[in-house]
Amino acid sequence: MELPADARSHAPKRKRPAAANDDDDFLPPPPPPTARYDNGVDLSLLEALEKSQASTAIDLLDLKTLKKLVLSFERRLKDNIEARLKYPSQPEKFADSEIDLHEEIQKLKILAGGPELYPDLVNLNTIPSLLGLLTHDNTDISNDVVSLIQDLTDEDVLEDNDEPALVLVDALVENNVLELLVQNLLRLNETDPDEVAAVYGTLATIENLIEVKPAVAELVCEKTKLMRWLLGKIKVREFDGSKQYASEILAILLGQINGVDVVLQAVAMYKSRDPKTPDEEEMVENLFDCLCCLLMPLENKERFVNAEGVELMIIVMNQKKSCYGSAIRALDFAMTNYPPACERFVDVMGLKTAFPAFMGKASSSFPFCIIPMNKNMKKRFKEELEERLVSLIASLFGGILRGSRKERLMSKFVENECEKIDRLMELYMRYSNRVKAETEWMDKLELDELEMDEEEKYNRRLESGLYTLQVRYLHPKMRTRIELLLKQNKLTKKDVKNILQEYHDNIGDLDGPEEKERAQTRIQKFISAF
């Protein structure tokens, strides 16, 4: 029922419980911290008794208790509605009913201790009443409901309770929880600490709902204005916690819409400076996660190129700030199976930037991170950079097939006495040994009767380095140098062919059957010519 406009403008904020302040003068002073007894009473026994009573209260949470809680909540809700309708312009007349309603909502939080009762909560038709309060004129009441739903859907609460969780989430979604949460979010004032907490609670609730039911992510994008709010949030230059959390939610949702331009604008703020805190650094990584998600569809790769994303990533690399590795990762996503991005990369002097990194020359002076890293973390970071750069170079060979760009690419591998082919062989040997060790380990597992299927075996070998070994598209002009290096390392062309053949046989059809066939044809031609 629509309330008069003046009632909304005069709605009081929820009153804080007065006992802590108003009655302080009538309370005896607390005992000193070291006191164990007060008037002969062992305080530790009292504490144990209180804990026992709390435990008993939780143990008694059953259907009967649930019905009592729901009935009491519905009564207080009815009282509040009647008071607001009767005294729409006299907030003092309905303030008490608002406090009572707040207390009843808080009592419902005990249900998080019994998720098995969620289907009963739904059957009692309580969800529509609760969600209706998300539009309450007093934002404290609506934010109480946000906090309640957050608690009920918390990951720790729902662990091992998949079916009751799904029943609750389905009921929430069917009753427009997403639209109502976002409507409430849009009216919150982030200069108010209580409402800032509600912003976090709203985002956490949506994240919880997606965790239980991933299809909710698509519904959020289709039915609410949350994406617009999130994108607007990350465009703000100043960093704060809300911006960081917004970037995390974006990493989940952004693949659903075109946010390439906005994310690039946000990333551009860090092209020549490092984040100032670990939290800000985490936010920047979230932005790059969003960007990489966006760069999976072909149409977004095109938007990335048109928005000069390739140029921006090269600038970030040249600055050698903490986003260095993330820029390489974004370029890898953009150039995979997309020749226009590869061509732009060559045209804007990307080869001059990428190959020093590939040779390991950039890493010696590169500040790995503003967070200190131990040796193992640095080693893994460098290895990830290597793998990304190898993938990027493989994309160049696959995306640039002829003309002056091809000649510029090929010339990089024959300059300086073929040092880059030597580097490739160095990486080949390292990853080959790693894959060999992983294969021997899996063979040992089979002897111990812990068998893996072929797909699992292949995936394990990919993770150990097989993907990096499967670099292809090497030009025949390099054959002489490669054959010499293979001989020096007691390898044969057959070893390389076997790896390429395994790649050929396991190419998936994620990009469609036609792309799979083209890729297999290219690999087979190389195998035959090698």
Coordinates of C-alpha atoms in Angstrom, one line a residue:
M1 CA 0.0 0.0 0.0
E2 CA 1.4 3.4 -1.0
L3 CA 2.1 5.7 1.9
P4 CA 1.8 9.5 1.7
A5 CA 4.9 11.3 0.6
D6 CA 5.2 13.4 3.8
A7 CA 5.3 10.2 5.8
R8 CA 8.4 9.1 4.0
S9 CA 10.1 12.4 4.5
H10 CA 9.4 12.3 8.3
A11 CA 10.2 8.6 8.8
P12 CA 12.6 8.5 11.8
K13 CA 15.7 6.6 11.9
R14 CA 15.5 3.5 14.2
K15 CA 16.2 4.4 17.8
R16 CA 19.1 2.8 19.4
P17 CA 18.5 0.7 22.5
A18 CA 18.6 3.1 25.5
A19 CA 19.6 0.8 28.3
A20 CA 23.3 1.0 27.6
N21 CA 23.2 4.8 28.0
D22 CA 20.1 5.9 29.9
D23 CA 20.4 3.5 32.8
D24 CA 24.1 3.6 33.3
D25 CA 23.7 5.8 36.3
F26 CA 21.6 3.1 38.1
L27 CA 23.9 0.2 37.4
P28 CA 26.8 -0.8 39.8
P29 CA 30.3 -0.3 38.5
P30 CA 31.6 -3.4 36.7
P31 CA 34.1 -5.6 38.6
P32 CA 37.8 -5.1 37.8
P33 CA 39.1 -7.3 34.9
T34 CA 41.0 -9.5 37.3
A35 CA 38.1 -10.1 39.7
R36 CA 36.8 -13.7 39.7
Y37 CA 34.1 -13.3 42.3
D38 CA 31.5 -10.7 42.9
N39 CA 29.6 -10.7 46.3
G40 CA 30.7 -14.3 46.7
V41 CA 29.4 -15.5 43.3
D42 CA 31.8 -17.3 41.0
L43 CA 31.5 -15.3 37.7
S44 CA 33.0 -18.1 35.7
L45 CA 30.1 -20.4 36.7
L46 CA 27.7 -17.7 35.6
E47 CA 29.4 -17.5 32.2
A48 CA 29.2 -21.3 31.8
L49 CA 25.5 -21.2 32.8
E50 CA 24.8 -18.5 30.2
K51 CA 26.6 -20.4 27.5
S52 CA 24.7 -23.5 28.4
Q53 CA 21.4 -21.6 28.2
A54 CA 22.3 -20.2 24.8
S55 CA 23.2 -23.7 23.6
T56 CA 19.8 -25.0 24.9
A57 CA 18.0 -22.2 23.1
I58 CA 19.5 -23.2 19.8
D59 CA 18.8 -26.9 20.5
L60 CA 15.1 -26.0 21.0
L61 CA 14.8 -24.4 17.6
D62 CA 12.1 -26.4 15.9
L63 CA 8.9 -26.0 13.9
K64 CA 6.9 -24.9 17.0
T65 CA 9.5 -22.2 17.8
L66 CA 9.6 -21.1 14.1
K67 CA 5.8 -20.6 14.1
K68 CA 5.9 -18.5 17.3
L69 CA 8.6 -16.3 15.8
V70 CA 6.8 -15.9 12.5
L71 CA 3.5 -15.1 14.3
S72 CA 5.1 -12.5 16.5
F73 CA 6.8 -10.9 13.5
E74 CA 3.5 -10.8 11.5
R75 CA 1.8 -9.1 14.5
R76 CA 4.4 -6.4 14.9
L77 CA 4.4 -5.8 11.1
K78 CA 0.6 -5.4 11.2
D79 CA 0.9 -3.0 14.1
N80 CA 3.5 -0.9 12.3
I81 CA 1.4 -0.7 9.1
E82 CA -1.7 0.4 11.0
A83 CA 0.2 3.0 13.1
R84 CA 1.8 4.5 9.9
L85 CA -1.6 4.7 8.2
K86 CA -3.3 6.2 11.2
Y87 CA -0.6 8.8 11.9
P88 CA 1.2 9.3 8.6
S89 CA 2.5 12.8 9.6
Q90 CA 3.2 12.1 13.2
P91 CA 6.4 9.9 13.4
E92 CA 6.4 9.9 17.2
K93 CA 3.1 7.9 17.1
F94 CA 4.6 5.0 15.1
A95 CA 8.2 5.1 16.4
D96 CA 7.5 2.5 19.1
S97 CA 6.0 0.1 16.6
E98 CA 9.1 0.5 14.5
I99 CA 11.4 -0.4 17.3
D100 CA 9.2 -3.5 18.1
L101 CA 9.3 -4.5 14.4
H102 CA 13.1 -4.1 14.4
E103 CA 13.4 -6.4 17.5
E104 CA 11.2 -9.1 15.8
I105 CA 13.4 -9.1 12.7
Q106 CA 16.4 -9.5 14.9
K107 CA 14.8 -12.5 16.6
L108 CA 14.4 -14.2 13.2
K109 CA 18.1 -14.3 12.8
I110 CA 18.1 -17.4 15.1
L111 CA 16.8 -19.3 12.1
A112 CA 20.3 -19.3 10.6
G113 CA 21.0 -21.9 13.3
G114 CA 18.5 -24.3 11.7
P115 CA 18.6 -24.1 7.9
E116 CA 16.7 -27.4 7.8
L117 CA 13.6 -25.3 8.8
Y118 CA 13.9 -23.0 5.7
P119 CA 11.3 -25.0 3.7
D120 CA 8.9 -24.5 6.7
L121 CA 9.7 -20.8 6.7
V122 CA 8.8 -20.7 3.0
N123 CA 5.6 -22.7 3.5
L124 CA 4.4 -20.3 6.2
N125 CA 4.4 -17.6 3.5
T126 CA 6.8 -15.4 5.5
I127 CA 9.0 -14.5 2.6
P128 CA 6.6 -12.0 0.9
S129 CA 6.1 -10.1 4.2
L130 CA 9.9 -9.9 4.8
L131 CA 10.7 -8.8 1.3
G132 CA 8.0 -6.2 1.4
L133 CA 9.9 -4.4 4.1
L134 CA 12.8 -3.8 1.7
T135 CA 10.7 -0.8 0.5
H136 CA 9.9 0.4 4.0
D137 CA 10.1 4.1 4.4
N138 CA 12.5 3.8 7.3
T139 CA 15.7 2.5 5.7
D140 CA 16.8 1.1 9.1
I141 CA 14.0 -1.4 8.8
S142 CA 14.8 -2.3 5.2
N143 CA 18.5 -2.7 6.2
D144 CA 17.5 -5.0 9.0
V145 CA 15.9 -7.3 6.4
V146 CA 19.1 -7.1 4.3
S147 CA 21.1 -8.2 7.3
L148 CA 18.6 -11.0 8.0
I149 CA 18.7 -12.4 4.5
Q150 CA 22.5 -12.1 4.5
D151 CA 22.7 -14.2 7.6
L152 CA 20.2 -16.8 6.4
T153 CA 22.1 -17.3 3.1
D154 CA 25.6 -17.2 4.6
E155 CA 28.0 -19.8 3.1
D156 CA 28.9 -21.2 6.5
V157 CA 25.2 -21.6 7.4
L158 CA 24.2 -23.3 4.2
E159 CA 27.2 -25.7 4.0
D160 CA 25.9 -29.3 3.7
N161 CA 22.3 -28.0 3.5
D162 CA 21.9 -27.7 -0.3
E163 CA 18.3 -28.6 -0.6
P164 CA 16.9 -26.3 2.1
A165 CA 19.1 -23.5 0.8
L166 CA 17.8 -23.9 -2.7
V167 CA 14.2 -23.9 -1.5
L168 CA 14.9 -20.6 0.3
V169 CA 16.7 -19.0 -2.6
D170 CA 14.0 -20.0 -5.1
A171 CA 11.4 -18.5 -2.9
L172 CA 13.4 -15.3 -2.5
V173 CA 14.0 -15.0 -6.3
E174 CA 10.3 -15.7 -7.1
N175 CA 9.3 -12.9 -4.7
N176 CA 11.6 -10.4 -6.5
V177 CA 14.4 -10.3 -3.9
L178 CA 16.9 -9.1 -6.5
E179 CA 14.9 -6.2 -7.7
L180 CA 14.0 -5.2 -4.2
L181 CA 17.5 -5.4 -2.9
V182 CA 18.9 -3.2 -5.7
Q183 CA 16.0 -0.7 -5.3
N184 CA 17.0 -0.4 -1.6
L185 CA 20.7 -0.2 -2.5
L186 CA 20.1 2.8 -4.8
R187 CA 18.5 4.9 -2.1
L188 CA 21.3 4.3 0.5
N189 CA 23.4 7.2 1.7
E190 CA 27.0 6.1 1.9
T191 CA 28.0 8.9 4.2
D192 CA 26.0 7.2 6.9
P193 CA 28.0 4.3 8.5
D194 CA 24.9 2.2 9.1
E195 CA 23.9 2.5 5.4
V196 CA 27.4 1.7 4.3
A197 CA 27.1 -1.5 6.2
A198 CA 23.8 -2.1 4.3
V199 CA 25.7 -1.6 1.0
Y200 CA 28.1 -4.4 2.0
G201 CA 25.3 -6.5 3.2
T202 CA 23.4 -6.2 -0.1
L203 CA 26.4 -7.1 -2.2
A204 CA 27.2 -10.0 0.2
T205 CA 23.6 -11.3 -0.1
I206 CA 23.7 -11.2 -3.8
E207 CA 27.0 -13.1 -3.8
N208 CA 25.4 -15.7 -1.4
L209 CA 22.4 -16.1 -3.7
I210 CA 24.7 -16.7 -6.7
E211 CA 26.8 -19.2 -4.7
V212 CA 23.6 -21.3 -4.1
K213 CA 22.1 -20.8 -7.5
P214 CA 24.6 -19.6 -10.2
A215 CA 21.7 -18.7 -12.6
V216 CA 21.0 -15.8 -10.3
A217 CA 23.9 -13.9 -11.9
E218 CA 22.1 -13.7 -15.2
L219 CA 18.9 -12.6 -13.5
V220 CA 20.7 -9.8 -11.7
C221 CA 22.0 -8.5 -15.0
E222 CA 18.6 -8.8 -16.8
K223 CA 16.2 -7.6 -14.1
T224 CA 18.1 -5.0 -12.0
K225 CA 20.2 -1.9 -12.3
L226 CA 23.0 -3.4 -10.2
M227 CA 25.4 -3.5 -13.1
R228 CA 25.0 0.2 -13.8
W229 CA 25.5 0.9 -10.1
L230 CA 28.7 -1.3 -10.0
L231 CA 30.1 0.2 -13.1
G232 CA 29.5 3.7 -11.7
K233 CA 31.1 2.7 -8.5
I234 CA 34.4 1.7 -10.1
K235 CA 34.6 4.9 -12.2
V236 CA 35.0 7.0 -9.0
R237 CA 38.6 7.9 -8.7
E238 CA 38.9 7.6 -5.0
F239 CA 39.5 4.1 -3.6
D240 CA 37.4 2.8 -0.7
G241 CA 36.1 -0.5 0.6
S242 CA 32.8 -0.2 -1.3
K243 CA 34.7 0.2 -4.6
Q244 CA 36.8 -2.9 -3.8
Y245 CA 33.7 -5.0 -3.1
A246 CA 32.0 -3.7 -6.2
S247 CA 34.9 -4.9 -8.2
E248 CA 34.6 -8.4 -6.7
I249 CA 30.9 -8.6 -7.7
L250 CA 31.8 -7.3 -11.1
A251 CA 34.2 -10.2 -11.5
I252 CA 31.2 -12.5 -11.2
L253 CA 28.7 -10.5 -13.2
L254 CA 30.5 -8.5 -15.9
G255 CA 30.6 -11.2 -18.5
Q256 CA 26.9 -10.7 -19.0
I257 CA 27.0 -7.2 -20.4
N258 CA 29.3 -4.8 -22.3
G259 CA 31.4 -3.1 -19.8
V260 CA 34.7 -3.0 -21.7
D261 CA 35.0 0.8 -22.0
V262 CA 34.2 1.4 -18.3
V263 CA 36.6 -1.3 -17.0
L264 CA 39.4 0.0 -19.3
Q265 CA 38.8 3.5 -17.8
A266 CA 39.1 2.1 -14.3
V267 CA 42.2 0.2 -15.2
A268 CA 43.8 3.2 -16.9
M269 CA 44.1 4.9 -13.5
Y270 CA 46.8 2.5 -12.6
K271 CA 48.8 2.6 -15.8
S272 CA 51.6 4.7 -14.2
R273 CA 51.0 4.2 -10.5
D274 CA 50.8 1.4 -8.1
P275 CA 47.9 0.8 -5.7
K276 CA 48.6 2.2 -2.2
T277 CA 47.3 -0.6 0.0
P278 CA 46.8 -4.4 -0.3
D279 CA 43.0 -3.9 -0.4
E280 CA 43.4 -1.5 -3.3
E281 CA 45.7 -3.9 -5.1
E282 CA 43.1 -6.7 -4.6
M283 CA 40.5 -4.4 -6.2
V284 CA 42.7 -3.7 -9.2
E285 CA 43.2 -7.5 -9.7
N286 CA 39.4 -7.8 -9.5
L287 CA 39.1 -5.3 -12.3
F288 CA 41.5 -7.3 -14.5
D289 CA 39.6 -10.4 -13.7
C290 CA 36.5 -8.6 -14.9
L291 CA 38.3 -7.5 -18.1
C292 CA 39.5 -11.1 -18.8
C293 CA 36.0 -12.4 -18.3
L294 CA 34.7 -9.8 -20.8
L295 CA 37.4 -10.7 -23.3
M296 CA 36.1 -14.2 -23.8
P297 CA 33.3 -13.4 -26.3
L298 CA 34.4 -12.4 -29.8
E299 CA 32.4 -9.2 -29.9
N300 CA 34.1 -7.9 -26.7
K301 CA 37.5 -8.6 -28.2
E302 CA 36.5 -6.2 -31.0
R303 CA 35.3 -3.6 -28.5
F304 CA 38.6 -4.0 -26.7
V305 CA 40.7 -3.3 -29.8
N306 CA 38.4 -0.4 -30.9
A307 CA 38.8 1.2 -27.4
E308 CA 42.6 1.1 -27.7
G309 CA 42.8 -1.6 -25.0
V310 CA 45.9 -3.1 -26.7
E311 CA 47.7 0.2 -26.5
L312 CA 46.8 0.7 -22.9
M313 CA 48.1 -2.8 -21.9
I314 CA 51.4 -2.1 -23.6
I315 CA 51.7 1.2 -21.8
V316 CA 51.1 -0.6 -18.5
M317 CA 53.8 -3.1 -19.4
N318 CA 56.3 -0.4 -20.3
Q319 CA 55.7 1.3 -17.0
K320 CA 56.6 -1.9 -15.1
K321 CA 54.2 -1.2 -12.3
S322 CA 52.4 -3.8 -10.2
C323 CA 49.8 -4.3 -13.0
Y324 CA 52.5 -5.6 -15.4
G325 CA 51.5 -9.3 -15.2
S326 CA 47.8 -8.5 -15.3
A327 CA 48.3 -6.5 -18.5
I328 CA 50.0 -9.5 -20.1
R329 CA 47.1 -11.7 -19.0
A330 CA 44.6 -9.3 -20.5
L331 CA 46.5 -9.3 -23.8
D332 CA 46.6 -13.0 -23.8
F333 CA 42.8 -13.2 -23.5
A334 CA 42.3 -10.5 -26.2
M335 CA 44.7 -12.1 -28.8
T336 CA 43.6 -15.7 -28.4
N337 CA 41.8 -16.7 -31.6
Y338 CA 41.4 -13.1 -32.7
P339 CA 43.8 -12.0 -35.4
P340 CA 42.8 -8.2 -35.4
A341 CA 44.1 -7.9 -31.8
C342 CA 47.4 -9.7 -32.9
E343 CA 47.8 -7.3 -35.8
R344 CA 47.1 -4.3 -33.7
F345 CA 49.7 -5.6 -31.2
V346 CA 52.4 -5.7 -33.9
D347 CA 51.4 -2.3 -35.3
V348 CA 51.8 -0.5 -32.0
M349 CA 55.2 -1.9 -31.2
G350 CA 54.0 -4.6 -28.9
L351 CA 56.8 -7.0 -30.1
K352 CA 59.4 -4.6 -28.7
T353 CA 57.6 -4.8 -25.3
A354 CA 56.8 -8.5 -25.2
F355 CA 60.0 -10.1 -26.2
P356 CA 62.2 -8.6 -23.5
A357 CA 59.7 -9.9 -21.0
F358 CA 59.8 -13.3 -22.8
M359 CA 63.6 -13.3 -22.5
G360 CA 63.3 -12.6 -18.7
K361 CA 65.0 -9.2 -19.0
A362 CA 62.1 -7.3 -17.6
S363 CA 61.6 -9.3 -14.5
S364 CA 65.0 -8.4 -12.8
S365 CA 63.9 -4.8 -12.2
F366 CA 60.2 -5.5 -12.0
P367 CA 58.6 -4.7 -8.6
F368 CA 56.6 -7.9 -8.2
C369 CA 54.0 -6.6 -5.9
I370 CA 53.5 -4.0 -3.2
I371 CA 52.8 -6.9 -0.9
P372 CA 56.1 -8.7 0.1
M373 CA 56.5 -12.1 -1.6
N374 CA 58.5 -15.1 -0.4
K375 CA 60.7 -17.0 -2.8
N376 CA 58.0 -19.6 -3.8
M377 CA 55.5 -16.8 -4.5
K378 CA 58.0 -15.0 -6.7
K379 CA 58.9 -18.2 -8.5
R380 CA 55.2 -19.0 -9.2
F381 CA 54.6 -15.4 -10.3
K382 CA 57.5 -15.5 -12.8
E383 CA 56.3 -18.9 -14.1
E384 CA 52.8 -17.6 -14.7
L385 CA 54.2 -14.7 -16.6
E386 CA 56.3 -17.1 -18.8
E387 CA 53.2 -19.2 -19.5
R388 CA 51.2 -16.1 -20.5
L389 CA 53.9 -14.8 -22.7
V390 CA 54.3 -18.2 -24.4
S391 CA 50.6 -18.3 -25.0
L392 CA 50.6 -14.7 -26.3
I393 CA 53.4 -15.5 -28.8
A394 CA 51.6 -18.6 -29.9
S395 CA 48.5 -16.4 -30.6
L396 CA 50.7 -14.1 -32.7
F397 CA 51.9 -17.0 -34.9
G398 CA 48.3 -18.2 -35.3
G399 CA 46.8 -14.8 -35.9
I400 CA 49.5 -13.3 -38.2
L401 CA 49.9 -15.5 -41.3
R402 CA 51.4 -13.3 -44.0
G403 CA 52.7 -9.9 -45.0
S404 CA 55.1 -7.5 -43.3
R405 CA 53.8 -8.2 -39.8
K406 CA 54.7 -11.9 -40.3
E407 CA 58.2 -10.9 -41.4
R408 CA 58.6 -8.6 -38.3
L409 CA 57.5 -11.5 -36.0
M410 CA 59.8 -14.0 -37.7
S411 CA 62.8 -11.6 -37.6
K412 CA 62.5 -11.6 -33.8
F413 CA 63.4 -15.3 -33.7
V414 CA 66.5 -15.1 -35.8
E415 CA 68.0 -11.9 -34.4
N416 CA 70.9 -12.0 -31.9
E417 CA 71.9 -15.5 -33.0
C418 CA 68.5 -17.0 -32.5
E419 CA 68.5 -16.2 -28.7
K420 CA 64.7 -16.5 -28.6
I421 CA 64.7 -20.0 -30.0
D422 CA 67.3 -20.9 -27.3
R423 CA 64.9 -19.5 -24.8
L424 CA 62.1 -21.6 -26.2
M425 CA 64.2 -24.7 -25.9
E426 CA 65.1 -23.8 -22.3
L427 CA 61.4 -23.5 -21.5
Y428 CA 60.7 -26.7 -23.4
M429 CA 63.1 -28.7 -21.4
R430 CA 61.9 -27.3 -18.1
Y431 CA 58.2 -28.0 -18.8
S432 CA 59.0 -31.3 -20.5
N433 CA 60.7 -32.6 -17.3
R434 CA 57.8 -31.4 -15.2
V435 CA 55.3 -33.2 -17.4
K436 CA 57.4 -36.3 -17.3
A437 CA 57.5 -36.2 -13.5
E438 CA 53.7 -35.7 -13.4
T439 CA 53.1 -38.6 -15.8
E440 CA 55.4 -40.9 -13.7
W441 CA 53.4 -39.9 -10.6
M442 CA 50.1 -40.7 -12.2
D443 CA 51.5 -44.1 -13.4
K444 CA 52.4 -44.8 -9.8
L445 CA 48.9 -44.0 -8.7
E446 CA 47.6 -46.5 -11.1
L447 CA 49.8 -49.2 -9.6
D448 CA 48.3 -48.3 -6.3
E449 CA 44.8 -48.9 -7.8
L450 CA 43.9 -45.2 -7.8
E451 CA 43.1 -45.0 -11.5
M452 CA 42.2 -41.7 -13.4
D453 CA 40.3 -41.5 -16.6
E454 CA 42.0 -40.2 -19.7
E455 CA 40.5 -36.7 -19.5
E456 CA 41.6 -36.3 -15.9
K457 CA 45.1 -37.5 -16.8
Y458 CA 45.4 -35.0 -19.7
N459 CA 44.2 -32.1 -17.5
R460 CA 46.8 -33.0 -14.9
R461 CA 49.5 -32.9 -17.5
L462 CA 48.2 -29.6 -18.9
E463 CA 48.4 -28.1 -15.4
S464 CA 51.9 -29.4 -14.9
G465 CA 53.1 -27.6 -18.1
L466 CA 51.9 -29.5 -21.1
Y467 CA 49.9 -26.5 -22.4
T468 CA 53.1 -24.4 -22.5
L469 CA 54.9 -27.2 -24.3
Q470 CA 52.2 -27.2 -27.0
V471 CA 53.5 -24.0 -28.6
R472 CA 53.0 -24.3 -32.4
Y473 CA 53.2 -22.3 -35.6
L474 CA 57.0 -22.2 -35.6
H475 CA 58.2 -21.2 -39.1
P476 CA 60.3 -23.7 -41.2
K477 CA 63.2 -21.2 -41.2
M478 CA 63.7 -22.0 -37.5
R479 CA 63.9 -25.7 -38.2
T480 CA 67.7 -25.9 -38.4
R481 CA 68.3 -24.2 -35.0
I482 CA 65.5 -26.2 -33.4
E483 CA 67.0 -29.5 -34.7
L484 CA 70.4 -28.6 -33.4
L485 CA 69.0 -27.8 -29.9
L486 CA 67.0 -30.9 -29.8
K487 CA 70.1 -32.9 -30.6
Q488 CA 72.1 -31.2 -27.9
N489 CA 69.4 -32.1 -25.4
K490 CA 69.2 -35.7 -26.6
L491 CA 65.7 -35.2 -28.0
T492 CA 64.3 -35.9 -31.4
K493 CA 61.7 -34.4 -33.7
K494 CA 59.5 -37.2 -32.7
D495 CA 59.3 -36.0 -29.1
V496 CA 58.0 -32.6 -30.4
K497 CA 55.6 -34.3 -32.8
N498 CA 54.1 -36.5 -30.1
I499 CA 53.3 -33.4 -28.0
L500 CA 51.7 -31.6 -30.9
Q501 CA 49.8 -34.7 -31.9
E502 CA 48.4 -35.0 -28.3
Y503 CA 47.4 -31.3 -28.6
H504 CA 45.8 -32.0 -32.0
D505 CA 43.8 -34.9 -30.6
N506 CA 42.5 -33.0 -27.6
I507 CA 41.5 -29.7 -29.1
G508 CA 38.0 -28.9 -27.9
D509 CA 35.1 -27.3 -29.7
L510 CA 34.5 -24.5 -27.3
D511 CA 34.9 -22.0 -30.2
G512 CA 32.7 -24.1 -32.5
P513 CA 33.3 -27.2 -34.7
E514 CA 34.7 -25.1 -37.6
E515 CA 37.4 -23.4 -35.5
K516 CA 38.3 -26.8 -34.0
E517 CA 38.7 -28.3 -37.5
R518 CA 40.8 -25.3 -38.7
A519 CA 43.1 -25.6 -35.6
Q520 CA 43.5 -29.3 -36.1
T521 CA 44.4 -28.8 -39.8
R522 CA 47.0 -26.2 -39.0
I523 CA 48.6 -28.5 -36.4
Q524 CA 48.6 -31.5 -38.7
K525 CA 50.3 -29.5 -41.5
F526 CA 53.0 -28.5 -39.0
I527 CA 53.5 -32.0 -37.8
S528 CA 53.8 -33.3 -41.4
A529 CA 56.3 -30.6 -42.3
F530 CA 58.4 -30.9 -39.2

